[in-house]
Coordinates of C-alpha atoms in Angstrom, one line a residue:
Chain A
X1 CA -73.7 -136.2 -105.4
X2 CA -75.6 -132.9 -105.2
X3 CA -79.0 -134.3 -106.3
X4 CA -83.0 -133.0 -106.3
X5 CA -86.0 -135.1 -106.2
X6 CA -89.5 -134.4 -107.2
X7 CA -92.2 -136.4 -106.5
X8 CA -96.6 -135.8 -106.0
X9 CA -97.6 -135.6 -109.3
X10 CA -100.6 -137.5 -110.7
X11 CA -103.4 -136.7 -112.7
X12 CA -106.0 -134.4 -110.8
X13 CA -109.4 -133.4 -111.4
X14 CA -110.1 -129.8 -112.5
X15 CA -110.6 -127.9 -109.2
X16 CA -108.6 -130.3 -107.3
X17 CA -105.4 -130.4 -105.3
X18 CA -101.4 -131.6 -105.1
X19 CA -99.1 -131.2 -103.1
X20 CA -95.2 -131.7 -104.8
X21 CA -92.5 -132.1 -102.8
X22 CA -88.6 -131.8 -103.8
X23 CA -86.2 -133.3 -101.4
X24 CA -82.6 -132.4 -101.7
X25 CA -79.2 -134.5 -100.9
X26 CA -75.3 -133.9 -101.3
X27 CA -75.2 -130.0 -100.4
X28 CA -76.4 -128.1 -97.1
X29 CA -80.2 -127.1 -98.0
X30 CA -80.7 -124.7 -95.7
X31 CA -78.3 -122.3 -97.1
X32 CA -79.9 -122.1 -100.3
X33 CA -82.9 -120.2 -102.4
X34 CA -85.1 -123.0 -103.4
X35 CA -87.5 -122.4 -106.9
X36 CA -90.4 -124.2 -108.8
X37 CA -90.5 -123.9 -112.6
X38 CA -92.8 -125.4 -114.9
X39 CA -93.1 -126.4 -118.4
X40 CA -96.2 -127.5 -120.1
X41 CA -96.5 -129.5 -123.3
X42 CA -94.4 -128.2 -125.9
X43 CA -93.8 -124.8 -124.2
X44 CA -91.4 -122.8 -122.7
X45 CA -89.8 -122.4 -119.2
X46 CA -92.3 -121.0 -116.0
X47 CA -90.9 -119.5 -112.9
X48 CA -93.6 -120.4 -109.9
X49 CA -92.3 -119.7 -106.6
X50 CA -89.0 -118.8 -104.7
X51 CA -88.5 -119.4 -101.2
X52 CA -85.7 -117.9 -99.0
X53 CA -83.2 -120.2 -97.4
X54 CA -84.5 -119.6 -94.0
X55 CA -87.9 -119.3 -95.4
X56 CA -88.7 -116.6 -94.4
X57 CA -89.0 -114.6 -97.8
X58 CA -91.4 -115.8 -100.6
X59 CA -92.0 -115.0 -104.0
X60 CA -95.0 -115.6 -106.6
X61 CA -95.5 -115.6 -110.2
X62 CA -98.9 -113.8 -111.2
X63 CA -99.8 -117.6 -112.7
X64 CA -99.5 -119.1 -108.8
X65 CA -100.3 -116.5 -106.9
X66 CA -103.5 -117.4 -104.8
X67 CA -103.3 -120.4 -106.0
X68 CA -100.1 -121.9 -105.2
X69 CA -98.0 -121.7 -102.2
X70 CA -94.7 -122.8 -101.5
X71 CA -92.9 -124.1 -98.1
X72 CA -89.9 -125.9 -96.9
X73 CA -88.5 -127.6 -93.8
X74 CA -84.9 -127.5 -93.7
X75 CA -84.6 -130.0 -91.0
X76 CA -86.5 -132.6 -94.0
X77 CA -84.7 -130.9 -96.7
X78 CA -87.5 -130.5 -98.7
X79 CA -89.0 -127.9 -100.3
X80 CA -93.1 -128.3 -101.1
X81 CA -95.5 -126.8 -103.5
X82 CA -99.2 -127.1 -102.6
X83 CA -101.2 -126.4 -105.8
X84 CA -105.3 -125.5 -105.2
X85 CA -108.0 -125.1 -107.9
X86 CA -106.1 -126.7 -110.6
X87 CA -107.1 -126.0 -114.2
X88 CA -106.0 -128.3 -117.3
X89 CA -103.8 -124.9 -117.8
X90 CA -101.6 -126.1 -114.9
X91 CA -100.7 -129.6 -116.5
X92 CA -97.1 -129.3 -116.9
X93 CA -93.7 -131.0 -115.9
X94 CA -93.0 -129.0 -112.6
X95 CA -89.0 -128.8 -111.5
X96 CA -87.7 -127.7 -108.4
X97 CA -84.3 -126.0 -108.6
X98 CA -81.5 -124.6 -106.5
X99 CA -80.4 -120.7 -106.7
X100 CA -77.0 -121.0 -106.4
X101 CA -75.3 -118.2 -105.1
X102 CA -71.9 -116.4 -107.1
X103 CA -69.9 -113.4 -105.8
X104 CA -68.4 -111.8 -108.6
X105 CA -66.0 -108.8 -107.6
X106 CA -68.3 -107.9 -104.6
X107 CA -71.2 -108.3 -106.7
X108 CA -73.6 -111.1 -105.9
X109 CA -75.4 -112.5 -108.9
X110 CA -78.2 -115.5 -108.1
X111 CA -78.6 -118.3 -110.9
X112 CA -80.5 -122.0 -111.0
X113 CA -77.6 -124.5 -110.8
X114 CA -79.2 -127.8 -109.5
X115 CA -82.4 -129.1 -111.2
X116 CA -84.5 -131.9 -110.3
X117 CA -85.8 -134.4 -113.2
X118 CA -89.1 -132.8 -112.8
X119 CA -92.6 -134.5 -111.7
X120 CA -95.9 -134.4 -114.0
X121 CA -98.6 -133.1 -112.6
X122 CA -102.1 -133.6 -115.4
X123 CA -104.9 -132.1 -115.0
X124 CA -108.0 -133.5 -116.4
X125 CA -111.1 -135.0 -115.8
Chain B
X1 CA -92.6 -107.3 -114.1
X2 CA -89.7 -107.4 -116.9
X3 CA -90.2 -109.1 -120.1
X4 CA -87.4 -110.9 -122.6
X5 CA -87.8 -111.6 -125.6
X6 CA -85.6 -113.8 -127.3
X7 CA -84.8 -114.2 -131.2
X8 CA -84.5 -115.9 -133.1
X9 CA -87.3 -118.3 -132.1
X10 CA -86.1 -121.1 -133.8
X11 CA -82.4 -121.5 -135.6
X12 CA -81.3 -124.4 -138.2
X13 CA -77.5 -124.4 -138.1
X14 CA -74.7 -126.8 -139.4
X15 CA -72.0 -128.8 -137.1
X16 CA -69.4 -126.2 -137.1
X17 CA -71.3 -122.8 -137.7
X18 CA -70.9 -119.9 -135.4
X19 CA -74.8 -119.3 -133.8
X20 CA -75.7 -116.7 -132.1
X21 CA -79.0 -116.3 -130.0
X22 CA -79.9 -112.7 -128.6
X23 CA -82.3 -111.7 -125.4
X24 CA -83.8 -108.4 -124.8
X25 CA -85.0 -107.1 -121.5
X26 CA -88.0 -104.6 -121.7
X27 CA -85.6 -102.7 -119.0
X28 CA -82.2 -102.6 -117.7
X29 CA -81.1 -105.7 -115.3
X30 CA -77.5 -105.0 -115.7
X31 CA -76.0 -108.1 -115.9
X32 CA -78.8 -110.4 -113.6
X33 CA -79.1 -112.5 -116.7
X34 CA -78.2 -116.2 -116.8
X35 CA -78.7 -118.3 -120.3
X36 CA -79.7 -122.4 -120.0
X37 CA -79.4 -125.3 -122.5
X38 CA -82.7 -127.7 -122.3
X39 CA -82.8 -130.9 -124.3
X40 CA -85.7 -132.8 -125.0
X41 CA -87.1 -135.0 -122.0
X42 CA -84.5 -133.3 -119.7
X43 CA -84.1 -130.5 -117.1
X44 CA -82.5 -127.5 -118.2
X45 CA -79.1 -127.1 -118.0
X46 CA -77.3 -123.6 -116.6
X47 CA -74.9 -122.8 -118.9
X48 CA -73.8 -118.9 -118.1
X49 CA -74.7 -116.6 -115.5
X50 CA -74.0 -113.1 -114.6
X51 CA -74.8 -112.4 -118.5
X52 CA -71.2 -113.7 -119.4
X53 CA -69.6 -116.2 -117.0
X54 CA -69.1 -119.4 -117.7
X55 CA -70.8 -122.1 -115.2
X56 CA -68.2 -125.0 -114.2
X57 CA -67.8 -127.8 -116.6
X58 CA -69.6 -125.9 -119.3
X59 CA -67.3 -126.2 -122.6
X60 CA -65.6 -122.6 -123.9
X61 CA -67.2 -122.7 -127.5
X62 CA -70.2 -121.1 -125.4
X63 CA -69.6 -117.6 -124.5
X64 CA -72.2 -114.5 -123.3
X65 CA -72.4 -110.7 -123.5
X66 CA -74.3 -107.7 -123.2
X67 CA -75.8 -105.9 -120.0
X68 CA -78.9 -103.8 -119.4
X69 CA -81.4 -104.4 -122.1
X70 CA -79.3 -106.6 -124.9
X71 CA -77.8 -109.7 -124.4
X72 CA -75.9 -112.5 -126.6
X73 CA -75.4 -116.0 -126.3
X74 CA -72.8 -117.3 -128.7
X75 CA -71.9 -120.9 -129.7
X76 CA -68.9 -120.6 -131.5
X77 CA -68.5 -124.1 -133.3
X78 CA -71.8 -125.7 -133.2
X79 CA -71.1 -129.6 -131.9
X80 CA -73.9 -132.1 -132.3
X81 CA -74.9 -132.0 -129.1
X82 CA -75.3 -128.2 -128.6
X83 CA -79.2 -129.3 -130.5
X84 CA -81.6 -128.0 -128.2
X85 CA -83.6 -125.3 -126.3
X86 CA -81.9 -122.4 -125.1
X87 CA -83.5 -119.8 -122.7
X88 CA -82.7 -116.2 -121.2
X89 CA -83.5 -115.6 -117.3
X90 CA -83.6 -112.2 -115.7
X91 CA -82.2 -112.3 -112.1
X92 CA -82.8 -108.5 -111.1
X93 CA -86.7 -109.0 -110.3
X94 CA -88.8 -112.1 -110.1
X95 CA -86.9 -114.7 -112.4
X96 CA -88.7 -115.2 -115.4
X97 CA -87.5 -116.7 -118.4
X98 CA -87.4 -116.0 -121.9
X99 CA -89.9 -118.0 -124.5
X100 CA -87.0 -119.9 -125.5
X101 CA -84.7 -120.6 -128.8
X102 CA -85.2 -124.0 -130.3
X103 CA -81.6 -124.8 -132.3
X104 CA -81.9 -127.4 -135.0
X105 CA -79.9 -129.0 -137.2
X106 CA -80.3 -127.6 -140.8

């Protein structure tokens, strides 16, 4: 079964630190895009983070820029988010999910087809 | 960065009704546009990518359209379960989502 797990959420102090992983099982991680989304309280979807499959190539929202960064180790298949100065802003459900890759008459289009069930990170003193 | 902007917002809608939910792209992304289903509690969902194809095991009263700055999302007999949270996401640039569409039953 082609599954993600999230797990390294906990309630933090403002100004303190996590660091979420996402392991993945049932598919071949390292020939995937990996992703972090968010969702606070009652709010809509947030797009984080992207990491290439090799790793090489990394992407940033302006909310987790300087802030956030991401990483993985395909030979754990796990992809990591390390979250610094965290504000009560940041409390959220945060999801990892897979780009999956489609090739539509020799056009390649990218979409998130494989979500985790999300870990809560809660930030407050 | 682009911007979408869904509408309505928020939809009441009777088992049965045709619903559609529209996104708008502050520029052209072709058709890097994929549409999700959230429910409450639960990750979301992909339900169409490449603005109108239908992911695998996703049932064919769902349908999408449009490319470059206007897109649809169609239900075309509203079920019970189709309740929920739909989004937008642009795939040309950094993958950000639309606010979301909160489909209730009226």
């Amino acid at each position: 079964e082609v599954q993600l797990v999230e797990s390294g959420g906990n309630l933090v102090q403002p100004g303190g630190s996590l660091r979420l992983s996402c392991v993945a099982s049932g598919f071949t991680f390292s020939n995937y895009n990996m992703n972090w989304v968010r969702q606070a309280p009652e709010k809509g979807l947030d797009w984080l983070s992207s990491v290439s499959y090799s790793g090489t190539t990394i992407y940033y929202a302006d909310s987790a820029k300087g802030r956030f960064t991401i990483s993985r180790d395909n030979a754990k298949n796990s992809v990591y988010l390390q979250m610094n100065s965290l504000r009560a802003e940041d409390t959220a459900v945060y999801y990892c999910a897979r780009s999956e890759r489609f090739n539509i008459r020799g056009q390649i289009y990218y979409s998130m087809d494989v979500w985790g069930k999300g870990t809560t990170v809660t930030v407050s003193s | 960065d682009i911007q979408l902007t869904q509408s309505p917002s928020f939809l009441s809608a009777s088992v049965g009704d045709r619903v559609t939910i529209t996104c708008r792209a502050s520029q052209g992304i072709s058709s890097y546009l994929a549409w999700y289903q959230q429910k409450p509690g639960k990750a979301p969902n992909l339900l169409i990518y490449a603005a109108s194809t239908l992911q695998t095991g996703v049932p064919s009263r769902f349908s999408g359209s449009g490319s470059e700055t206007e897109f649809t999302l169609t239900i075309s007999s509203l079920q019970p379960e189709d309740f929920a949270t739909y989004y937008c996401q642009q795939l040309n640039s950094y993958p950000h989502f639309g606010q979301g569409t909160r489909l209730e039953s009226k």
